[in-house]
mmCIF file of C-alpha atoms in Angstrom:
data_model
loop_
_atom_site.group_PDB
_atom_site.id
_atom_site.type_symbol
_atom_site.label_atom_id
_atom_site.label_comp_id
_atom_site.label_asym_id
_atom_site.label_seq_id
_atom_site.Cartn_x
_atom_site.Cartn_y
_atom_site.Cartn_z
ATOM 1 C CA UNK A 67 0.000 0.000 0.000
ATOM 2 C CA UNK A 68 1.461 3.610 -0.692
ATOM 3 C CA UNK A 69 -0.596 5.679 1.220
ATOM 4 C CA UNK A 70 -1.315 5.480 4.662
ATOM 5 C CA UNK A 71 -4.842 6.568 4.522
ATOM 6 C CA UNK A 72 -7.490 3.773 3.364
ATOM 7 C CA UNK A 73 -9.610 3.862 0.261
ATOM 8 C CA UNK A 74 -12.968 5.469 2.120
ATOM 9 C CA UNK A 75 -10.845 8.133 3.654
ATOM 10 C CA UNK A 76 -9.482 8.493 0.127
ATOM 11 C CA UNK A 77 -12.938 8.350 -1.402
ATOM 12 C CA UNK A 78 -14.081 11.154 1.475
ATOM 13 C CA UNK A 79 -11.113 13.865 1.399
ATOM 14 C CA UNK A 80 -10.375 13.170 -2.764
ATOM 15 C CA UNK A 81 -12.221 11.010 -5.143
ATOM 16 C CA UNK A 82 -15.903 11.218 -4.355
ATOM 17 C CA UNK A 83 -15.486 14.636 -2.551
ATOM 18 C CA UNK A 84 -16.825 17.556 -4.969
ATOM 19 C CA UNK A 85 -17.535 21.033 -4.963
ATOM 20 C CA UNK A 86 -21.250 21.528 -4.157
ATOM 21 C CA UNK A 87 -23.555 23.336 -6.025
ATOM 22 C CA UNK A 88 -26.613 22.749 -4.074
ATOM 23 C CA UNK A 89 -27.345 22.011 -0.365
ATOM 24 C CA UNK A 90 -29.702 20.482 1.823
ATOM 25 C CA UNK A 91 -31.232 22.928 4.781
ATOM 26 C CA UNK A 92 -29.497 20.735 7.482
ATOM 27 C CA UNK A 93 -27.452 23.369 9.520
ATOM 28 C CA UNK A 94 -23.627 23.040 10.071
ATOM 29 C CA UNK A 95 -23.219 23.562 13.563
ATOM 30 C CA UNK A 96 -20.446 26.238 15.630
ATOM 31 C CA UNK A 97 -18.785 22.460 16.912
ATOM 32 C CA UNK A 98 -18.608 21.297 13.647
ATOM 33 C CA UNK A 99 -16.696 23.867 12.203
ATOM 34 C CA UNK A 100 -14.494 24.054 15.464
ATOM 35 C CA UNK A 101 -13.296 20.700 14.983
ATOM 36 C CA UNK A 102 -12.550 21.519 11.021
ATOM 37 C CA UNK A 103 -10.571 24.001 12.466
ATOM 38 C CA UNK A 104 -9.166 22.196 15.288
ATOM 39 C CA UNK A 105 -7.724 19.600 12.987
ATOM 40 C CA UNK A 106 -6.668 21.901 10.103
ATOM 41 C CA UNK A 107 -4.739 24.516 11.782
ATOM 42 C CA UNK A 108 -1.730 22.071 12.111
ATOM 43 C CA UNK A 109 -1.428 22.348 8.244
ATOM 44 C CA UNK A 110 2.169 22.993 7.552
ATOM 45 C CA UNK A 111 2.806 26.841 6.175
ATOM 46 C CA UNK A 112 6.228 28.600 5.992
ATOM 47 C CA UNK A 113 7.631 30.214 9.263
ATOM 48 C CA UNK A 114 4.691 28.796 10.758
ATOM 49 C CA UNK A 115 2.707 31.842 9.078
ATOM 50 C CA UNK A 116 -1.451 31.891 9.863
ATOM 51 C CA UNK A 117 -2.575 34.765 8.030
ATOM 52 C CA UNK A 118 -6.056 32.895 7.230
ATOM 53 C CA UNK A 119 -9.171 34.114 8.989
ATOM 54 C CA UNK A 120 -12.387 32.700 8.644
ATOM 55 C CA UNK A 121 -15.504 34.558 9.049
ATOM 56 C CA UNK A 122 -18.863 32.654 9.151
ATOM 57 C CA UNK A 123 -21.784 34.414 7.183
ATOM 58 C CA UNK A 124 -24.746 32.982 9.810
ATOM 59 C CA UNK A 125 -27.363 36.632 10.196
ATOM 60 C CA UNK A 126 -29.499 36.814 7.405
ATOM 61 C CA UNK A 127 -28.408 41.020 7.332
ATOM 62 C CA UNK A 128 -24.755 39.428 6.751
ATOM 63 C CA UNK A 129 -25.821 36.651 3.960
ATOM 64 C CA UNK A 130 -27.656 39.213 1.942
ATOM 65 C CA UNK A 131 -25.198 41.797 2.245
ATOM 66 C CA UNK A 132 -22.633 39.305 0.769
ATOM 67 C CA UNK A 133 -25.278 37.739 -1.627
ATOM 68 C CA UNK A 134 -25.621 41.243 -3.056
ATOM 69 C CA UNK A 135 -21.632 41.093 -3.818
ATOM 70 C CA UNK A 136 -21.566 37.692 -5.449
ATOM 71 C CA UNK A 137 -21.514 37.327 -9.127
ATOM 72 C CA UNK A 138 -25.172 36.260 -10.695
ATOM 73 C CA UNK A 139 -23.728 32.339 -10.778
ATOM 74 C CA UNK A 140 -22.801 32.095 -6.877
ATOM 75 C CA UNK A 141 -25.880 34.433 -6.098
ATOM 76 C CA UNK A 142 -28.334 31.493 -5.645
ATOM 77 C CA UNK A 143 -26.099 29.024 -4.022
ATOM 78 C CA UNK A 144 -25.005 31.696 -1.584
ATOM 79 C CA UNK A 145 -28.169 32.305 -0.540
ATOM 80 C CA UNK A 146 -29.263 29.214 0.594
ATOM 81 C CA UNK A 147 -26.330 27.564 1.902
ATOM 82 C CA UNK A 148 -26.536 26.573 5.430
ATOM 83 C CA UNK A 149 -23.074 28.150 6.095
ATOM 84 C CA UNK A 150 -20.891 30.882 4.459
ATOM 85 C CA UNK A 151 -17.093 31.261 5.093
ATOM 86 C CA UNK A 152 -15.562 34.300 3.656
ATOM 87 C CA UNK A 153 -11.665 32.973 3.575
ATOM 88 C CA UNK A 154 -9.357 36.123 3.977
ATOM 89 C CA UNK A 155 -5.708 36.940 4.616
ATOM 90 C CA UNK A 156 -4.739 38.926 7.459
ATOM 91 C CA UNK A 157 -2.183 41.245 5.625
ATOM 92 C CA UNK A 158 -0.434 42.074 9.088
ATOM 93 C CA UNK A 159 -0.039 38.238 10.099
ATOM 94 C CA UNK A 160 3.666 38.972 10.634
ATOM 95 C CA UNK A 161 2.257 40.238 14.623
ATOM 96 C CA UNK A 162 1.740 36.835 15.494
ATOM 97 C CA UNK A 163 5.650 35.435 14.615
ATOM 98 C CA UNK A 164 7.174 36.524 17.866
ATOM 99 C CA UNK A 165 4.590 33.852 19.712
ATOM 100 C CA UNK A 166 4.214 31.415 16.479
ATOM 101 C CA UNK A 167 8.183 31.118 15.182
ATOM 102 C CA UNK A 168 10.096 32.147 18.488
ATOM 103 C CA UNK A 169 12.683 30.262 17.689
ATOM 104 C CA UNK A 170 13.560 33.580 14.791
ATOM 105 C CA UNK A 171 13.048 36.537 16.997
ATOM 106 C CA UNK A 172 13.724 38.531 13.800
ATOM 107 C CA UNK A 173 11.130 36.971 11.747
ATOM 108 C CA UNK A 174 8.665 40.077 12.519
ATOM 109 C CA UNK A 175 10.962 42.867 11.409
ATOM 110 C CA UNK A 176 12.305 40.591 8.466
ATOM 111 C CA UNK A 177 8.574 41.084 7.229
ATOM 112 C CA UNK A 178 7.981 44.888 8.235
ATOM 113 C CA UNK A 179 7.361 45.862 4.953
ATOM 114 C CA UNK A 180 3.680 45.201 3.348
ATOM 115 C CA UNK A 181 4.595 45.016 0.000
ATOM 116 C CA UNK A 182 7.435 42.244 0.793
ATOM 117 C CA UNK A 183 4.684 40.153 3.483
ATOM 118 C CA UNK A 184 1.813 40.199 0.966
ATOM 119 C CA UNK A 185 3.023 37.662 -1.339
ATOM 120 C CA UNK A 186 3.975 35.402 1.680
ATOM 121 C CA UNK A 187 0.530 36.166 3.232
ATOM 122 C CA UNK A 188 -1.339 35.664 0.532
ATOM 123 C CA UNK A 189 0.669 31.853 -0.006
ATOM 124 C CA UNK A 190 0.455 30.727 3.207
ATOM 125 C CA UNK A 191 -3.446 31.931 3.504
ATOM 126 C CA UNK A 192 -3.721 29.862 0.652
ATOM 127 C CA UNK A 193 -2.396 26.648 1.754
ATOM 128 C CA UNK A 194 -4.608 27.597 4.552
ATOM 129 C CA UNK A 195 -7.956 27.763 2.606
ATOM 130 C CA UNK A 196 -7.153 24.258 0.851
ATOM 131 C CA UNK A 197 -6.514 22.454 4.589
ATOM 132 C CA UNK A 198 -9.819 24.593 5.192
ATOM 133 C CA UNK A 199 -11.709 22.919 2.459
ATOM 134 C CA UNK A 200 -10.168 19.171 3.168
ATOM 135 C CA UNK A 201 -11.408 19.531 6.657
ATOM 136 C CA UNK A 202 -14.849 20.644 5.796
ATOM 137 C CA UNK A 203 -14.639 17.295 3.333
ATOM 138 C CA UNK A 204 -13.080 15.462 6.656
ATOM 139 C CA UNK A 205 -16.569 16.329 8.896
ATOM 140 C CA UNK A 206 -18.797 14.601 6.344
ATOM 141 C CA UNK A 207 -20.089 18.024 4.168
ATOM 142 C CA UNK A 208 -19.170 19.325 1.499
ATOM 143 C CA UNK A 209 -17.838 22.886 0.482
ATOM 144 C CA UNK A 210 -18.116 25.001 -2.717
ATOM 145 C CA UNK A 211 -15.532 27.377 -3.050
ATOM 146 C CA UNK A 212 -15.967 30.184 -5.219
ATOM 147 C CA UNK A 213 -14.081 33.396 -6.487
ATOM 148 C CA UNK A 214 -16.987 35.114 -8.298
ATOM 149 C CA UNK A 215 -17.418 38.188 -6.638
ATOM 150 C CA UNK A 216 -16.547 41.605 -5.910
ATOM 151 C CA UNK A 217 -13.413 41.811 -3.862
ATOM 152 C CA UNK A 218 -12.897 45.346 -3.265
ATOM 153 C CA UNK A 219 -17.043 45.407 -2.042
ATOM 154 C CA UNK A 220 -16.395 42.161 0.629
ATOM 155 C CA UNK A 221 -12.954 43.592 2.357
ATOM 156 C CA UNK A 222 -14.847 47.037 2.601
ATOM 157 C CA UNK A 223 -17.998 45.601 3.784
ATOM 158 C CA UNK A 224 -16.800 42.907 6.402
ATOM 159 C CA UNK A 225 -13.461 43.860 6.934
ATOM 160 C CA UNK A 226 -12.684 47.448 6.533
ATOM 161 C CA UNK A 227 -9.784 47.921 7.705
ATOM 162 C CA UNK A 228 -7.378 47.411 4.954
ATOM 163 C CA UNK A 229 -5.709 45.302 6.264
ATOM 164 C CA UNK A 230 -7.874 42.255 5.404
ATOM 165 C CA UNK A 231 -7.932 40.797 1.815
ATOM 166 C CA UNK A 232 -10.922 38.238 0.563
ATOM 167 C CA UNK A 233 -8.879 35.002 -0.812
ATOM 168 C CA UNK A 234 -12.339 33.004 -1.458
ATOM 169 C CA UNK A 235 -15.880 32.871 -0.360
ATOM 170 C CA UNK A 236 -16.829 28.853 0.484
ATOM 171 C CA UNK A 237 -20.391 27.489 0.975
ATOM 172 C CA UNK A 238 -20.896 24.771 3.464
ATOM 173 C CA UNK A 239 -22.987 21.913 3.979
ATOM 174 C CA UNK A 240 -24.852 18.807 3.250
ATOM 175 C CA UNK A 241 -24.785 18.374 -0.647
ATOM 176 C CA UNK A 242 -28.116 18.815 -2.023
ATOM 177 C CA UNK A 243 -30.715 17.556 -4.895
ATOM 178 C CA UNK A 244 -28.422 17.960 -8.690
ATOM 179 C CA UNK A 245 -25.656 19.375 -6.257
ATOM 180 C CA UNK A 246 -22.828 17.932 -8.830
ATOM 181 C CA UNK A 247 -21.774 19.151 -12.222
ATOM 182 C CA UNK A 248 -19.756 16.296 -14.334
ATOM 183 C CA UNK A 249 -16.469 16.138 -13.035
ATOM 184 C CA UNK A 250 -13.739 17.725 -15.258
ATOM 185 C CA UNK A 251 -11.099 15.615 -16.203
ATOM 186 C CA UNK A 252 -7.904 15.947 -14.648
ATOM 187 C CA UNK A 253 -4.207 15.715 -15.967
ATOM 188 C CA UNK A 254 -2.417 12.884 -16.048
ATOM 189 C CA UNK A 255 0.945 12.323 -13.989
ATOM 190 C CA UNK A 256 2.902 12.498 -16.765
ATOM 191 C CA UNK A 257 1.542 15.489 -17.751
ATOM 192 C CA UNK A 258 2.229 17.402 -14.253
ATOM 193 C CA UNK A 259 5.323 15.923 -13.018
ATOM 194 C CA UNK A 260 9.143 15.807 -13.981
ATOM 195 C CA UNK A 261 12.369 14.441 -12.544
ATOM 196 C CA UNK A 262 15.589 16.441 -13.279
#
């Protein structure tokens, strides 16, 4: 066998996980996404970096405000998800290094320039949002992440400060009634990898 995990974990986290279109009205509880959380944040990043921060779209004020930002495709969906995560990067995640990599004590200043940290940020928050969706996949639902929106509207209107930038909006739940489209074909290893 050459991977540890067994075929129905496989089958849950890669092969018969999909991005959902539709959703059942079953909620997805405060505990449930703890525990994605709980078990995701371990997810390796560079310098231990955690610029990812989750917020959870529950008031119905919130979901419309961010329904009326989506793209007319994700406008539906959005809308009657039981659960909406706007995924973000926390532009000024460098704060956190002196408690998160204190074994650098210069990691901090190394990154006191913005323009320098953003790419970093915006890698690590990435890496972030896949654990993210592989944990959602993990607790039995499924997620639909989507980039079809306005960007500049969402950090203005639940963030704010500047200092927050939207990496992905992700629907959460139960997979509903048609909730699939086909599944695209994927390339082959040959295709993706090389040895030098």
């Amino acid at each position: 066998m050459t991977l540890a995990l067994d075929a129905a974990a496989q089958d849950l986290l890669f092969r018969e996980a999909r991005t959902a279109n539709t959703f059942t009205d079953e909620p997805v509880t405060d505990e449930q996404v703890q525990a994605i959380y709980d078990l995701v944040k371990f997810g390796p990043t560079a310098m231990n970096a955690q610029p990812l921060r989750v917020v959870l779209v529950r008031t119905p004020e919130a979901r419309e405000r961010l329904v009326n930002l989506m793209s007319d495709g994700n406008k539906e969906k959005t809308s009657s998800a039981p659960l909406v995560a706007i995924l973000a990067v926390d532009n000024e995640f460098h704060e956190e290094l002196p408690t998160q990599f204190p074994h650098f004590p210069g990691a901090k200043d190394m990154l006191s320039d913005r323009a320098g940290r953003e790419p970093m940020a915006a890698m690590n928050a990435a890496l972030q949002a896949g654990y993210f969706i592989i944990g959602v996949r993990a607790a039995g639902l499924a997620a639909g992440p989507m980039a079809g929106y306005d960007a500049a509207g969402i950090d203005k209107e639940f963030f704010g400060d500047g200092e927050h930038t939207v990496l992905a909006v992700v629907n959460i739940g139960k997979p509903g009634e048609n909730a699939w489209f086909p599944r695209g074909p994927r390339l082959a290893y040959d295709e993706v990898v090389t040895t030098v």
